[in-house]
Coordinates of C-alpha atoms in Angstrom, one line a residue:
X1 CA 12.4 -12.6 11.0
X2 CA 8.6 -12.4 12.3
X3 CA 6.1 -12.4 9.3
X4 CA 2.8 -12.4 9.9
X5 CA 0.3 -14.9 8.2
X6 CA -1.2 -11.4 6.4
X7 CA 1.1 -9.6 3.9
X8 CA 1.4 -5.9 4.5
X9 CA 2.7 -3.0 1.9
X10 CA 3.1 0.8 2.4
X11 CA -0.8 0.9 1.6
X12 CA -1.9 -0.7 4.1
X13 CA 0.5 1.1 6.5
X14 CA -0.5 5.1 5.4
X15 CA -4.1 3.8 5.7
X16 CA -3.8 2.7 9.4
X17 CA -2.0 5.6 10.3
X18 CA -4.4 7.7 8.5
X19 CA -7.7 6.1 9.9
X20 CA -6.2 5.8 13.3
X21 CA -4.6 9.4 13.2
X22 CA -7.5 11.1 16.0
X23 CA -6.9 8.1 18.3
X24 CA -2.9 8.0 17.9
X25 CA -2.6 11.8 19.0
X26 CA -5.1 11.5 21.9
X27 CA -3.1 8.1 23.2
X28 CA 0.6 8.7 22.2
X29 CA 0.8 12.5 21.4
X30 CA 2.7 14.3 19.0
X31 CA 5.5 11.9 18.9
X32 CA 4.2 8.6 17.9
X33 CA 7.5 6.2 19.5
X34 CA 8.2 4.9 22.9
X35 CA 9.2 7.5 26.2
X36 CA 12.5 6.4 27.7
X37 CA 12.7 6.7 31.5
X38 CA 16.6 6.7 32.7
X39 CA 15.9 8.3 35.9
X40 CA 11.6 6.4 36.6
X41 CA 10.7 9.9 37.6
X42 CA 10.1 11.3 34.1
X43 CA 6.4 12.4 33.4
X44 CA 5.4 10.7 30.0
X45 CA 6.0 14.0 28.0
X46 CA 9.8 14.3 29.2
X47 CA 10.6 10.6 28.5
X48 CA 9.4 10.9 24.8
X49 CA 11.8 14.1 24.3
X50 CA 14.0 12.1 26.6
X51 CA 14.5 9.0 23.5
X52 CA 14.7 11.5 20.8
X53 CA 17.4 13.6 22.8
X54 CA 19.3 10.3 23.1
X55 CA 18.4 9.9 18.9
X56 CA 20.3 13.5 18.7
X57 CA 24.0 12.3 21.2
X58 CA 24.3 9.5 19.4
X59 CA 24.4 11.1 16.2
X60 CA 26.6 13.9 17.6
X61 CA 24.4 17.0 15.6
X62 CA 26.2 19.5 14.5
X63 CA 25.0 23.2 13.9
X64 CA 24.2 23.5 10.0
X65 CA 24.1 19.6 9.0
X66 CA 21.4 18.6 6.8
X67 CA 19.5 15.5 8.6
X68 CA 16.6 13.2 8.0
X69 CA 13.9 11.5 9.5
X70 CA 12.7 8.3 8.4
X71 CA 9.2 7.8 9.3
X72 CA 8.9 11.3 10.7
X73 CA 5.3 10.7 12.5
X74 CA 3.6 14.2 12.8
X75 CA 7.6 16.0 12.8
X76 CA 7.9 16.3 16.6
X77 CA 11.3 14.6 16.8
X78 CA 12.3 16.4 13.6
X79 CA 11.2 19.9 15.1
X80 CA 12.5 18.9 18.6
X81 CA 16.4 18.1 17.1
X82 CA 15.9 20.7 14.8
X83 CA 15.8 23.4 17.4
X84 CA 17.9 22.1 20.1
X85 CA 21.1 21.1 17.3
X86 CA 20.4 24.0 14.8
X87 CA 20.2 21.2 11.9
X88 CA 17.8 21.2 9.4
X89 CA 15.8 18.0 9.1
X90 CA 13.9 16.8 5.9
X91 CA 11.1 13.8 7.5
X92 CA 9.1 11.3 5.6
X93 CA 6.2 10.0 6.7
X94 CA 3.4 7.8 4.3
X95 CA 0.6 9.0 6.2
X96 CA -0.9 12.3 4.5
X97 CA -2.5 12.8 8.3
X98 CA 0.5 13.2 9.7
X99 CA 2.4 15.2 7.3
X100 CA -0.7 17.5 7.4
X101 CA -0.6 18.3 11.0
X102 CA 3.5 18.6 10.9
X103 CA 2.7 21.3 8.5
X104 CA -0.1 23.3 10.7
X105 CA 2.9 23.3 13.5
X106 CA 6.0 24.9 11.4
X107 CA 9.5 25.4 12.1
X108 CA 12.2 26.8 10.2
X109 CA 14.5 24.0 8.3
X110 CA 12.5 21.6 8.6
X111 CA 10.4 20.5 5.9
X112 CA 7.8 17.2 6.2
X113 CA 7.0 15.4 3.3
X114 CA 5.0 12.0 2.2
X115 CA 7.3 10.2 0.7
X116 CA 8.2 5.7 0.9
X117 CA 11.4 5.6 1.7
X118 CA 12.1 3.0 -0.3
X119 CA 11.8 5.1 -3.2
X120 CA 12.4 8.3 -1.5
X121 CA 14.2 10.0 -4.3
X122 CA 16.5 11.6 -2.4
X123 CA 19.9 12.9 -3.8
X124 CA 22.9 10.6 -3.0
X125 CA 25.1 11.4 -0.1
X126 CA 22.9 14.3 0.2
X127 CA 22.3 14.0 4.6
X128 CA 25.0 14.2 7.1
X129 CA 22.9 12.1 9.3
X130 CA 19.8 10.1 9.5
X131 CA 17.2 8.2 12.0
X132 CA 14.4 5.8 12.0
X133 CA 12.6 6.0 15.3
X134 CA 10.1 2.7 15.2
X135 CA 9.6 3.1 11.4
X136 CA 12.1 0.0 10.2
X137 CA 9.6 -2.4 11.2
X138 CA 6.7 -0.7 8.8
X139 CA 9.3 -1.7 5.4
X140 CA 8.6 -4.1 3.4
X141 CA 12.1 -4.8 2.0
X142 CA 14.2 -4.3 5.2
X143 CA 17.7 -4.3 3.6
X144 CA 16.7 -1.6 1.2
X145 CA 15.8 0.5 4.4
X146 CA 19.3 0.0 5.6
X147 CA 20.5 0.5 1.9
X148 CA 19.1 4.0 1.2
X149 CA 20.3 5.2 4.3
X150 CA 23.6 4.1 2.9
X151 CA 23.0 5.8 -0.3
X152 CA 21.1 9.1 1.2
X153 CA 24.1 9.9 3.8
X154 CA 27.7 11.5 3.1
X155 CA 30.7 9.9 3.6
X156 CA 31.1 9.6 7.6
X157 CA 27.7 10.0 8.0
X158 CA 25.7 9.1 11.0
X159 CA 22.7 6.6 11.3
X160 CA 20.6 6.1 14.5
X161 CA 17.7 3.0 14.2
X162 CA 15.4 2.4 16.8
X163 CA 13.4 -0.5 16.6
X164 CA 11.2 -3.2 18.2
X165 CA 12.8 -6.1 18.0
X166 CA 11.6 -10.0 18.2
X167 CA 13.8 -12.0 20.5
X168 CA 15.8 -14.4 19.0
X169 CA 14.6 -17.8 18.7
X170 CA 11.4 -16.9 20.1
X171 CA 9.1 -20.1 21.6
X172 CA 6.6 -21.1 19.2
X173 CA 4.0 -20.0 22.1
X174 CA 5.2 -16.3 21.6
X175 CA 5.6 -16.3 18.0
X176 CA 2.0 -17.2 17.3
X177 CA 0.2 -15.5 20.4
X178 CA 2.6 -12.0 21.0
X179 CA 4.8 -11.8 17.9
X180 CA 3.0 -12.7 14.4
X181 CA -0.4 -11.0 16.2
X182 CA 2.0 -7.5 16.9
X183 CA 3.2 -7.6 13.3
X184 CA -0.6 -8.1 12.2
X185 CA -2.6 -5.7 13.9
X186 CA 0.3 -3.3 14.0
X187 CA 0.8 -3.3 9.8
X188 CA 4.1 -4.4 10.4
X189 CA 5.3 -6.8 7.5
X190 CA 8.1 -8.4 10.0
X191 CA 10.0 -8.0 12.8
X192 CA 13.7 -8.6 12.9
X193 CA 15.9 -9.6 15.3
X194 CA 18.6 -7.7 16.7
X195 CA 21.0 -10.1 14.6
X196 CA 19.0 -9.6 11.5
X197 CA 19.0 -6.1 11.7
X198 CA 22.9 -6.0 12.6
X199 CA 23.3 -8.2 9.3
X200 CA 21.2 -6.2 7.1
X201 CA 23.0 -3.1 8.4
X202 CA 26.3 -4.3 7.7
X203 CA 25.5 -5.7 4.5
X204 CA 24.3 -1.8 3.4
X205 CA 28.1 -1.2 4.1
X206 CA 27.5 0.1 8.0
X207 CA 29.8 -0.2 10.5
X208 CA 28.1 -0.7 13.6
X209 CA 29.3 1.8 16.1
X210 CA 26.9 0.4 19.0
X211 CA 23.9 -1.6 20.3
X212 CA 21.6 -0.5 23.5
X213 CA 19.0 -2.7 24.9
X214 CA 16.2 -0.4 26.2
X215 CA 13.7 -2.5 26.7
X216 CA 13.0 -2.0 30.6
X217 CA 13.2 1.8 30.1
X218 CA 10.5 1.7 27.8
X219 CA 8.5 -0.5 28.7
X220 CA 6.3 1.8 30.8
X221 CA 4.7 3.3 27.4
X222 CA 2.6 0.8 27.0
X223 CA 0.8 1.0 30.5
X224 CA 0.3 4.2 30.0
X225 CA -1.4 4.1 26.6
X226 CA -3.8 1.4 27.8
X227 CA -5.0 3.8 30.6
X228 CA -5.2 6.5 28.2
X229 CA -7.1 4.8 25.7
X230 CA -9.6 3.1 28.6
X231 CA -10.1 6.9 29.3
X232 CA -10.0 8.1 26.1
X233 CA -13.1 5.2 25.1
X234 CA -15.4 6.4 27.4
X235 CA -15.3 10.1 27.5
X236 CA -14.8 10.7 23.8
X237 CA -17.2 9.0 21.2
X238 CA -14.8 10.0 18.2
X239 CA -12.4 7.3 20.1
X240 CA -15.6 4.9 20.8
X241 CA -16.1 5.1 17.1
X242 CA -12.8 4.3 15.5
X243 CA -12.0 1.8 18.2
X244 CA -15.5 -0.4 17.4
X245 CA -15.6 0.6 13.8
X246 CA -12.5 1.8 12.1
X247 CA -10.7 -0.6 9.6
X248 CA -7.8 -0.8 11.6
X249 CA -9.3 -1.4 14.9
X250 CA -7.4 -4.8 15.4
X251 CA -4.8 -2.7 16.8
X252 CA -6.6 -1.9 19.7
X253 CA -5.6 -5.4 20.6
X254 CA -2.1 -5.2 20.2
X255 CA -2.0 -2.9 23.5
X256 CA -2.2 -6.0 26.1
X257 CA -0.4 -7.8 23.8
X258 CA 2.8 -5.5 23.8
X259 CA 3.0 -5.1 27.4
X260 CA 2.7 -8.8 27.8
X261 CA 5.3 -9.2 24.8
X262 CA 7.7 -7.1 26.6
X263 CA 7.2 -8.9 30.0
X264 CA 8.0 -12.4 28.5
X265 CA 11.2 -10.9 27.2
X266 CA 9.3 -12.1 23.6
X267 CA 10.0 -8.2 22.5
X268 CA 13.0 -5.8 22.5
X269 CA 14.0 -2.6 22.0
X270 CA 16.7 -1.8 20.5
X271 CA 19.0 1.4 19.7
X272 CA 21.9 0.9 16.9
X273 CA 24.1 3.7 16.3
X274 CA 25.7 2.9 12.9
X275 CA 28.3 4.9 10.3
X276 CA 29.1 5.2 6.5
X277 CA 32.8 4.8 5.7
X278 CA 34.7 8.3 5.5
X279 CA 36.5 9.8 2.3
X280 CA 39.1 7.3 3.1
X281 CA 37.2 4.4 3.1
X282 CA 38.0 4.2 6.7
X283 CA 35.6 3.7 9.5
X284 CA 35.8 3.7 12.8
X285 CA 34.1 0.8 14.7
X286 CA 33.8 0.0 18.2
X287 CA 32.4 -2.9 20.2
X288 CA 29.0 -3.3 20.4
X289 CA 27.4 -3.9 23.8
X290 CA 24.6 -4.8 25.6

């Protein structure tokens, strides 16, 4: 696991999100993860629907399940799966930014609230599925990530993770110049490997249905949000300001750092698609693959 040399708590994390919240729409857009290009041709806009669609077949959504969102962002995944599955989606996001602009763009059954997930309060068993679309790496306590989802979802419920992961046994070079630096500016208390995570996942009582390496698919988001922000820097001076001034402007730095990161192979991208035993106890497990 990748700690950085600077300890980081939910605090810290709603208060870079909330600071940063002008520059994160104007660079990422309403969904705040990764765009997955399958074909190359996809414009930046269909590749970010593109990963959440791929969030929504590998949960298998069906019409009427309840759902949730862990780390919801401004709700544009949860709006977006929402409508196309005819599911109703509660999403949790710390940032009170976010959850305010999720609530000036409604749509039925799907309700945004601020909430750590790590005490979410959530009825047990209560969700028929659940994913976490780049928020795993924002926990403090990791295994009690995986273990809530556990706890939250039914008996044969569904769990999707998608995650930047650290490869494993990372050089020291890329630990202390990519790795620990990501973690730091990003307000990311660690970084897990996709071994760790599998661990953690398992001991929550998942079976692990599959694993998809996406790195070289998504990859490309990080080219594009450096041109975006260079643009971004000098035509708008709300963007000037945040970037020279804010806090949280170390993560400016992080850009060049991820694309480099995911060049060197030092970074990953992961997709597990994980279960909770049925009624039965049984489970049904297949092969992960690569």
């Amino acid at each position: 696991m990748i700690v950085p040399s600077i300890p980081q708590n939910a605090v810290a994390v709603a208060d870079h999100y909330d600071e940063l919240d002008p520059i994160y729409r104007r660079v990422w857009g309403d969904h705040v993860h990764h765009g997955l290009w399958t074909t190359g041709r996809e414009t930046p806009a269909e590749a970010v629907e593109a990963l959440a669609d791929t969030v929504g077949d590998r949960l298998r959504l069906m019409p009427g399940e309840a759902c949730v969102d862990i780390g919801c962002g401004y709700g544009s995944t949860a709006r977006q799966l929402a409508v196309a599955h005819k599911v109703s989606v509660t999403g949790v996001t710390l940032s009170a930014e976010q959850a305010h602009y999720a609530a000036a763009h409604p749509v039925p059954d799907v309700d945004i609230e601020v909430r750590d997930w790590l005490v979410n309060g959530l009825p047990d068993a209560s969700a028929h599925a659940a994913w976490a679309i780049e928020s795993s790496e924002h926990m403090v306590d990791k295994p009690r990530f995986f273990a809530e989802a556990h706890r939250v979802l039914s008996p044969g419920g569904r769990f999707v993770v998608c995650a930047w992961l650290a490869e494993a046994d990372a050089s020291g070079w890329k630990v202390r110049h990519l790795l620990e630096p990501i973690c730091r500016e990003g307000r990311l208390p660690s970084m897990g490997t996709r071994e760790e995570y599998e661990a953690m996942a398992t001991a929550a009582g998942f079976a692990i249905d599959s694993y998809e390496d996406v790195s070289r698919q998504v990859a490309r988001t990080w080219t594009i949000c450096a041109r975006r922000l260079l643009k971004a820097l000098l035509v708008n001076r709300e963007t000037r300001r945040l970037a020279l001034g804010a806090r949280n402007r170390i993560f400016v730095l992080s850009i060049p750092r991820l694309i480099l990161a995911y060049r060197t192979g030092a970074m990953r991208y992961g997709i597990f698609t994980l279960s909770k035993a049925g009624e039965n106890g049984a489970s049904q497990r297949s092969s992960s693959s690569d």
